[in-house]
PDB file of C-alpha atoms and ligand atoms in Angstrom:
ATOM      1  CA  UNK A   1       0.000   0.000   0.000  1.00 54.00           C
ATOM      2  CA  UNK A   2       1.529   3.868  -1.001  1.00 59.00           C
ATOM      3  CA  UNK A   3       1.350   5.663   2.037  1.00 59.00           C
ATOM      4  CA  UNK A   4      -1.100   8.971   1.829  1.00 61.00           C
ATOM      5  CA  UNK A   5       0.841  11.545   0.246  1.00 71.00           C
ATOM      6  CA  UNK A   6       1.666  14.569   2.686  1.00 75.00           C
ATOM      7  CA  UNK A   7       0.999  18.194   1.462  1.00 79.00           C
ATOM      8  CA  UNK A   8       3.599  20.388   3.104  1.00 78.00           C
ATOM      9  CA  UNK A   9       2.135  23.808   1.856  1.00 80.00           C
ATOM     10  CA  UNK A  10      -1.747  23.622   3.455  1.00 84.00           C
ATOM     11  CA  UNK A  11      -3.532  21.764   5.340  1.00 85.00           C
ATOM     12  CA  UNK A  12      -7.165  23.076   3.852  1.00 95.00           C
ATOM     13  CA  UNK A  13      -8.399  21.259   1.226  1.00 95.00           C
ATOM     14  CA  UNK A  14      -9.204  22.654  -2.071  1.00 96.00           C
ATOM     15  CA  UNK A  15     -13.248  22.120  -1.369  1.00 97.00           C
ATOM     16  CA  UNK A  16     -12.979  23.625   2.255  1.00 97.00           C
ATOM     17  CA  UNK A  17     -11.246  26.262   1.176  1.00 97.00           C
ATOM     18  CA  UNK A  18     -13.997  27.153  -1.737  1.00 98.00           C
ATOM     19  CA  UNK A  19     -16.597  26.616   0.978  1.00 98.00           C
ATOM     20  CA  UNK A  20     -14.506  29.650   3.431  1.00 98.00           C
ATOM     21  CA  UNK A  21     -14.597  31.509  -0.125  1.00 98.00           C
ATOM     22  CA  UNK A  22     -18.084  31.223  -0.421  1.00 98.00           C
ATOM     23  CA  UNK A  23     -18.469  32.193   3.305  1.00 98.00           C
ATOM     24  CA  UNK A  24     -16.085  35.052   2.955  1.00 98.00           C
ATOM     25  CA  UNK A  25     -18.473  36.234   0.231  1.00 97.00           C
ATOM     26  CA  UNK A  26     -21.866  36.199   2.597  1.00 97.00           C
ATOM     27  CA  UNK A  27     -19.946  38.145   6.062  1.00 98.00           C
ATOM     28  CA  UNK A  28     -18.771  40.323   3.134  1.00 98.00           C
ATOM     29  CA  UNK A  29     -22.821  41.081   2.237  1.00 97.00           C
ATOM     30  CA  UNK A  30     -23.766  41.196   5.412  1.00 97.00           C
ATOM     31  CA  UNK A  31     -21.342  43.976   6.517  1.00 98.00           C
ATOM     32  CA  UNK A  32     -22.637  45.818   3.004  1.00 98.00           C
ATOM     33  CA  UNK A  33     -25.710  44.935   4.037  1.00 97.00           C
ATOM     34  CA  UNK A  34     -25.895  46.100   7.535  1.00 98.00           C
ATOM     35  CA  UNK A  35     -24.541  49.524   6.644  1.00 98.00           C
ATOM     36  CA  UNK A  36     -27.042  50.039   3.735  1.00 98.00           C
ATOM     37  CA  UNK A  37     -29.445  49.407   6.520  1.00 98.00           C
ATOM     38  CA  UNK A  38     -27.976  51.715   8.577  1.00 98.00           C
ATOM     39  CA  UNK A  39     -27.510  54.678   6.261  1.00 98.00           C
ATOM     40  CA  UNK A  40     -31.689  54.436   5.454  1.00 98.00           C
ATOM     41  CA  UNK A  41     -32.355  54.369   9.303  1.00 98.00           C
ATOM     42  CA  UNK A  42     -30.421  57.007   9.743  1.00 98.00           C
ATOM     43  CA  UNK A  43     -31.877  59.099   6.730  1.00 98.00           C
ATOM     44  CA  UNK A  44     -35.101  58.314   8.428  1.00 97.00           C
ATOM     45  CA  UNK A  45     -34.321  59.713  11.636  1.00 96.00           C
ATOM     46  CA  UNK A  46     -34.183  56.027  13.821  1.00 97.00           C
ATOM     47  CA  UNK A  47     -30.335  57.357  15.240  1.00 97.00           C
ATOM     48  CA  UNK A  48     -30.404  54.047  17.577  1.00 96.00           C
ATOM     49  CA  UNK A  49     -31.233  51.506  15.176  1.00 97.00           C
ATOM     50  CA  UNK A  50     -28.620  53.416  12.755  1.00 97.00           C
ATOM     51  CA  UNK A  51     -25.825  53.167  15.099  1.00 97.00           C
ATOM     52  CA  UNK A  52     -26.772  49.216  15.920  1.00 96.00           C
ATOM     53  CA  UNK A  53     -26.215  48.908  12.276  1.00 97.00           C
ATOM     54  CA  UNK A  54     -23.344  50.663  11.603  1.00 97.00           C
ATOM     55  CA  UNK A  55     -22.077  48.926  14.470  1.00 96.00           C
ATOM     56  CA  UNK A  56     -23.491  45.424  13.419  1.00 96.00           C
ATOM     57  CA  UNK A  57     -21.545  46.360  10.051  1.00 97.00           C
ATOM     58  CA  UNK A  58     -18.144  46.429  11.342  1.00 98.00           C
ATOM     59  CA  UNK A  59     -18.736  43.412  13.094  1.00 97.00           C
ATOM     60  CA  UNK A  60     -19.533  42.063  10.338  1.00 98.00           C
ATOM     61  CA  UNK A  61     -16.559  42.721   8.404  1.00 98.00           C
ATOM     62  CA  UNK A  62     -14.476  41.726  11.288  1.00 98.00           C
ATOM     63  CA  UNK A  63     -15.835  38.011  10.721  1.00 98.00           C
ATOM     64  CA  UNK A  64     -15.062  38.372   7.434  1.00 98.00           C
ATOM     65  CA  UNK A  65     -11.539  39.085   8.208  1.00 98.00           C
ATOM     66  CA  UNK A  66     -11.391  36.469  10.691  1.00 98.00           C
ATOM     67  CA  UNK A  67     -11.931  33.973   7.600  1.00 98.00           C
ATOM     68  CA  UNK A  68      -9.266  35.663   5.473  1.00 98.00           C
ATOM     69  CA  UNK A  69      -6.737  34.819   8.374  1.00 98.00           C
ATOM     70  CA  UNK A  70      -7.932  31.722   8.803  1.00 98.00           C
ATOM     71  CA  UNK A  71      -7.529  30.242   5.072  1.00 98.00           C
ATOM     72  CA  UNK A  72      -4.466  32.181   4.339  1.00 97.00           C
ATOM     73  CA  UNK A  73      -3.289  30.685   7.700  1.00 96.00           C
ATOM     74  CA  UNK A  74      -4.365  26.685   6.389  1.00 96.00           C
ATOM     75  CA  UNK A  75      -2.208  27.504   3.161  1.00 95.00           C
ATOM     76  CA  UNK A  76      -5.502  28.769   0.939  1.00 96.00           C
ATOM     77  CA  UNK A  77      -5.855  32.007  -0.566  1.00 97.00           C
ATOM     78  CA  UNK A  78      -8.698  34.316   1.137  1.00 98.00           C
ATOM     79  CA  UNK A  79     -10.250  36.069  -1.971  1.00 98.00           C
ATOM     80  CA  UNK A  80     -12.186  39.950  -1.364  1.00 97.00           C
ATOM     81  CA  UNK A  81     -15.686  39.328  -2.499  1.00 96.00           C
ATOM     82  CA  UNK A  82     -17.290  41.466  -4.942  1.00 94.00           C
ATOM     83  CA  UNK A  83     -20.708  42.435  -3.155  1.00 95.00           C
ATOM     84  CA  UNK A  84     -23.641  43.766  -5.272  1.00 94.00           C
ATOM     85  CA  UNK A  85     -27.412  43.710  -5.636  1.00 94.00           C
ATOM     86  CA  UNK A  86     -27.488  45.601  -1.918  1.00 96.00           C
ATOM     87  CA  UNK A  87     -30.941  46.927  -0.860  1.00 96.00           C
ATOM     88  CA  UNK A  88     -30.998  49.977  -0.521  1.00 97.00           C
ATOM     89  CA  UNK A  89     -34.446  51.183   0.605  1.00 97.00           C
ATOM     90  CA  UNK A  90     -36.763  50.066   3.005  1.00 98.00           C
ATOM     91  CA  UNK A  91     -40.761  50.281   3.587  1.00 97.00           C
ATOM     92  CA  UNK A  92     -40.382  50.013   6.888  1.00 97.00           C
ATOM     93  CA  UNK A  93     -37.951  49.653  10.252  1.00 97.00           C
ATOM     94  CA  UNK A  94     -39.712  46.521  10.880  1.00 97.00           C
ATOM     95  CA  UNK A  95     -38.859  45.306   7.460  1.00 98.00           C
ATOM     96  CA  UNK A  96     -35.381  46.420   7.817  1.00 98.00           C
ATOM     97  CA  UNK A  97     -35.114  43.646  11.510  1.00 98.00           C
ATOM     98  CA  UNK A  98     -36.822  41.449   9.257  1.00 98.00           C
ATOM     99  CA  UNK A  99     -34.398  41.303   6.805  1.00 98.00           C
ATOM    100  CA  UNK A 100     -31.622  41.275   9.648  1.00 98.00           C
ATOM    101  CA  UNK A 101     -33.942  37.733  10.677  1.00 98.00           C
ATOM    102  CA  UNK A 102     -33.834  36.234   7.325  1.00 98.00           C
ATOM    103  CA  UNK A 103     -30.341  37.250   6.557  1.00 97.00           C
ATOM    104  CA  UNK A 104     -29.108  36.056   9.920  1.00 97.00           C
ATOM    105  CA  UNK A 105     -30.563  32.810   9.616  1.00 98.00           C
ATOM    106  CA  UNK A 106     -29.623  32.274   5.700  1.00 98.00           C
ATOM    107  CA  UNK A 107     -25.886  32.769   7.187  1.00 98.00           C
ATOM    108  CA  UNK A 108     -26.309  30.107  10.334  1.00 98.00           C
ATOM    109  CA  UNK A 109     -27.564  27.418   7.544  1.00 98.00           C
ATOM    110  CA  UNK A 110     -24.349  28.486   5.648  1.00 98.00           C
ATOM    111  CA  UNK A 111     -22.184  27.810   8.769  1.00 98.00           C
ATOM    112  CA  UNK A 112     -23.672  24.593   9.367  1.00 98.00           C
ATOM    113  CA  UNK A 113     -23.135  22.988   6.363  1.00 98.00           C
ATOM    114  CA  UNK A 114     -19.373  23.955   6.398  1.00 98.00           C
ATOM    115  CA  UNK A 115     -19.134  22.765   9.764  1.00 98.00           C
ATOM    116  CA  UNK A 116     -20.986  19.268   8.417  1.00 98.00           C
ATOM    117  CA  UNK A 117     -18.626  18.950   5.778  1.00 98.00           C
ATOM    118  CA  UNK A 118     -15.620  19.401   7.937  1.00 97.00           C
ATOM    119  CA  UNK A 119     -16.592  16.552  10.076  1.00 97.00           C
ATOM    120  CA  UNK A 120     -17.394  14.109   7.379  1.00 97.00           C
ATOM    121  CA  UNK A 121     -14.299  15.224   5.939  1.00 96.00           C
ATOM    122  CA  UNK A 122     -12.279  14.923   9.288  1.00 96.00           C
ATOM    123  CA  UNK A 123     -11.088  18.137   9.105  1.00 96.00           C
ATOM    124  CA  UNK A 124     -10.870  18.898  12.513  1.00 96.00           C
ATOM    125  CA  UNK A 125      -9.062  22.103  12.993  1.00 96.00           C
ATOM    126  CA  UNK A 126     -11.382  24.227  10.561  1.00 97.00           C
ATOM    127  CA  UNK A 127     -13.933  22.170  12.368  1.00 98.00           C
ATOM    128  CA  UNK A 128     -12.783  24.082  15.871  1.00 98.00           C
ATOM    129  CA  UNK A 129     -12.260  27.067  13.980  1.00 98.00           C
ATOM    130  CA  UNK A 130     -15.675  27.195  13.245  1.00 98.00           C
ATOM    131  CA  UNK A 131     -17.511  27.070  16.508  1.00 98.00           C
ATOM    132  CA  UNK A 132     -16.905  30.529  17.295  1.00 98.00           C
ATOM    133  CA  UNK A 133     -18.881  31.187  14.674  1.00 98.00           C
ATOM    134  CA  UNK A 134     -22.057  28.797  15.272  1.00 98.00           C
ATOM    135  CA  UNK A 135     -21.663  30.683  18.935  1.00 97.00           C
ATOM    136  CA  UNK A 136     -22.224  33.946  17.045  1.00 96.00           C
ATOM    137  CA  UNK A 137     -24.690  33.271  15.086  1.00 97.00           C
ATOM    138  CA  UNK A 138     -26.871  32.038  17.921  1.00 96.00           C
ATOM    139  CA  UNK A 139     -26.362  35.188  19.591  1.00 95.00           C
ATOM    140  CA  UNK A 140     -27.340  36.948  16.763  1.00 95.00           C
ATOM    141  CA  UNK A 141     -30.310  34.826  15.541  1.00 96.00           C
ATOM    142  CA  UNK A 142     -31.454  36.076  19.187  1.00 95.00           C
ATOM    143  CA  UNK A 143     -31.034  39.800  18.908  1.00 94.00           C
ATOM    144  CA  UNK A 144     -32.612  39.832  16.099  1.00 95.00           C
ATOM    145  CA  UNK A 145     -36.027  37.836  16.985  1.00 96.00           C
ATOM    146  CA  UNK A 146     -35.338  40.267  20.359  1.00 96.00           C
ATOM    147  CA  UNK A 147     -35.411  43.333  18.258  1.00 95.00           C
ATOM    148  CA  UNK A 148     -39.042  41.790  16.390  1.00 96.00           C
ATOM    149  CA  UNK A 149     -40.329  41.311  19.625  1.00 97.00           C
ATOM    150  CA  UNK A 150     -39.932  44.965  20.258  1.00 96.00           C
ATOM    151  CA  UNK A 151     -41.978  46.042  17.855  1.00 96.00           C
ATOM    152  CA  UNK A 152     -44.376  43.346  18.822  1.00 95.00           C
ATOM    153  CA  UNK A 153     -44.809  44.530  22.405  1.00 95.00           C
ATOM    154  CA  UNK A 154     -44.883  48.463  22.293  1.00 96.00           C
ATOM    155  CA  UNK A 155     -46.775  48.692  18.741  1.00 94.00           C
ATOM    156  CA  UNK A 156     -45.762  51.185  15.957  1.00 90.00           C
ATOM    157  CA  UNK A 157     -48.741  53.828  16.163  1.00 89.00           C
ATOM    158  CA  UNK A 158     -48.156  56.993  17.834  1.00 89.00           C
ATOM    159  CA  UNK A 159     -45.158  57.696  19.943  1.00 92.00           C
ATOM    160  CA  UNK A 160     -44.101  53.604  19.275  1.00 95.00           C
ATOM    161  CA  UNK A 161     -41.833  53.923  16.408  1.00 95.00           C
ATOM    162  CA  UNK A 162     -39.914  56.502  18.532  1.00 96.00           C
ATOM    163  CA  UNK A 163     -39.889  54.034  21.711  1.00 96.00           C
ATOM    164  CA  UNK A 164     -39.096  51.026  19.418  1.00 96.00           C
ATOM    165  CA  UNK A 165     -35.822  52.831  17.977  1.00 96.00           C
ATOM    166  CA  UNK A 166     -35.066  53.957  21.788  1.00 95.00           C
ATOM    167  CA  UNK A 167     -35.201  49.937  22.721  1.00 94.00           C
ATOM    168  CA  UNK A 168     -33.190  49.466  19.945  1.00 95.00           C
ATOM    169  CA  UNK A 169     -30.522  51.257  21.473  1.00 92.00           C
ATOM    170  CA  UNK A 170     -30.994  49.811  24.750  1.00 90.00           C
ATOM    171  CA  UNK A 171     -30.498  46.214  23.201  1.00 85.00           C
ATOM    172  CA  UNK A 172     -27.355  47.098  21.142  1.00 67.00           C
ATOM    173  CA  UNK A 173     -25.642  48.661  24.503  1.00 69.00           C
ATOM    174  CA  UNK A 174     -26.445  45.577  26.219  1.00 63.00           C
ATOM    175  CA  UNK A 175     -24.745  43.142  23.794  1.00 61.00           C
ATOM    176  CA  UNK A 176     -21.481  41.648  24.890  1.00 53.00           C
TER     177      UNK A 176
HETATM  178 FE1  LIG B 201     -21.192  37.112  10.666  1.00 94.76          FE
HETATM  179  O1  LIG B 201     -22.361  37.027  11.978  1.00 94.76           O
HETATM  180 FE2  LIG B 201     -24.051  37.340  11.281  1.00 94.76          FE
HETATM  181  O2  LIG B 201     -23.953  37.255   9.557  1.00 94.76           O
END
């Protein structure tokens, strides 16, 4: 039997590495995303949900980075996404923490499968890597059904747009 030929220069394989890529691509949207968001809320006068975005934005890119590292690291080659089709305008603030929802849990499905294919693939060390991201998304699946429930609880008529965005605020400052 030949023994298994070693590969001194990475330790990614070519399909985990295209599966990062891909990932790269989607922290990449959400960041543009997030600070589209931002930029309408702020054009619309909601200053706390603005600044949750614009904050949520940088995170955002930060995970992004943290991928670049990561492949470049394993002996890949982290590639800057090109990021179009952004939405720019909203109907709604609601709309714009729905979106955050959908987008949020689109991202977590992403994560999974990579993490899925790691372990049938017995790549265990971009399976470790990983976890700190299935951590994060949890945490952010839950801010965002939080921020839903806002609206949900103080209603949007009167005075309750300008409470909701105030809540907002509260619930960004109170993130770790
Ligand atoms: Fe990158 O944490 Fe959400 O998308």
């Amino acid at each position: 039997m030949k023994p298994n030929k070693i590969n001194t220069k990475r330790s990614l394989s070519i399909e985990t590495e295209k599966l990062l890529n891909k990932q790269i691509v989607m922290e990449g949207k959400s960041s543009a995303y997030y600070l589209s968001m931002a930029s309408w809320c702020e054009t619309e006068g909601y200053a706390n949900a603005s600044d949750f975005l614009y904050t949520h934005s940088d995170e955002e890119r930060g995970h992004m980075l943290k991928l670049f590292r990561y492949v470049n690291e394993a002996g890949g080659h982290a590639l800057q996404p090109e990021i179009t089709n952004i939405k720019h305008t909203f109907g709604s603030l609601r709309e714009v923490f729905e979106d955050v929802l959908k987008h949020e849990i689109k991202v977590t499905q992403s994560i999974h499968e990579i993490v899925d294919h790691c372990l049938s693939n017995k790549d265990y060390s971009t399976f470790g890597f990983l976890q700190w991201f299935v951590t994060e998304q949890r945490e952010e699946e839950t801010l965002a059904r939080r921020a839903l429930e806002i609206f949900d609880i103080i209603g949007e008529e009167g005075v309750g747009l300008w409470t909701i965005d105030q809540e907002i605020g509260k619930l960004h400052q109170n993130t770790p």
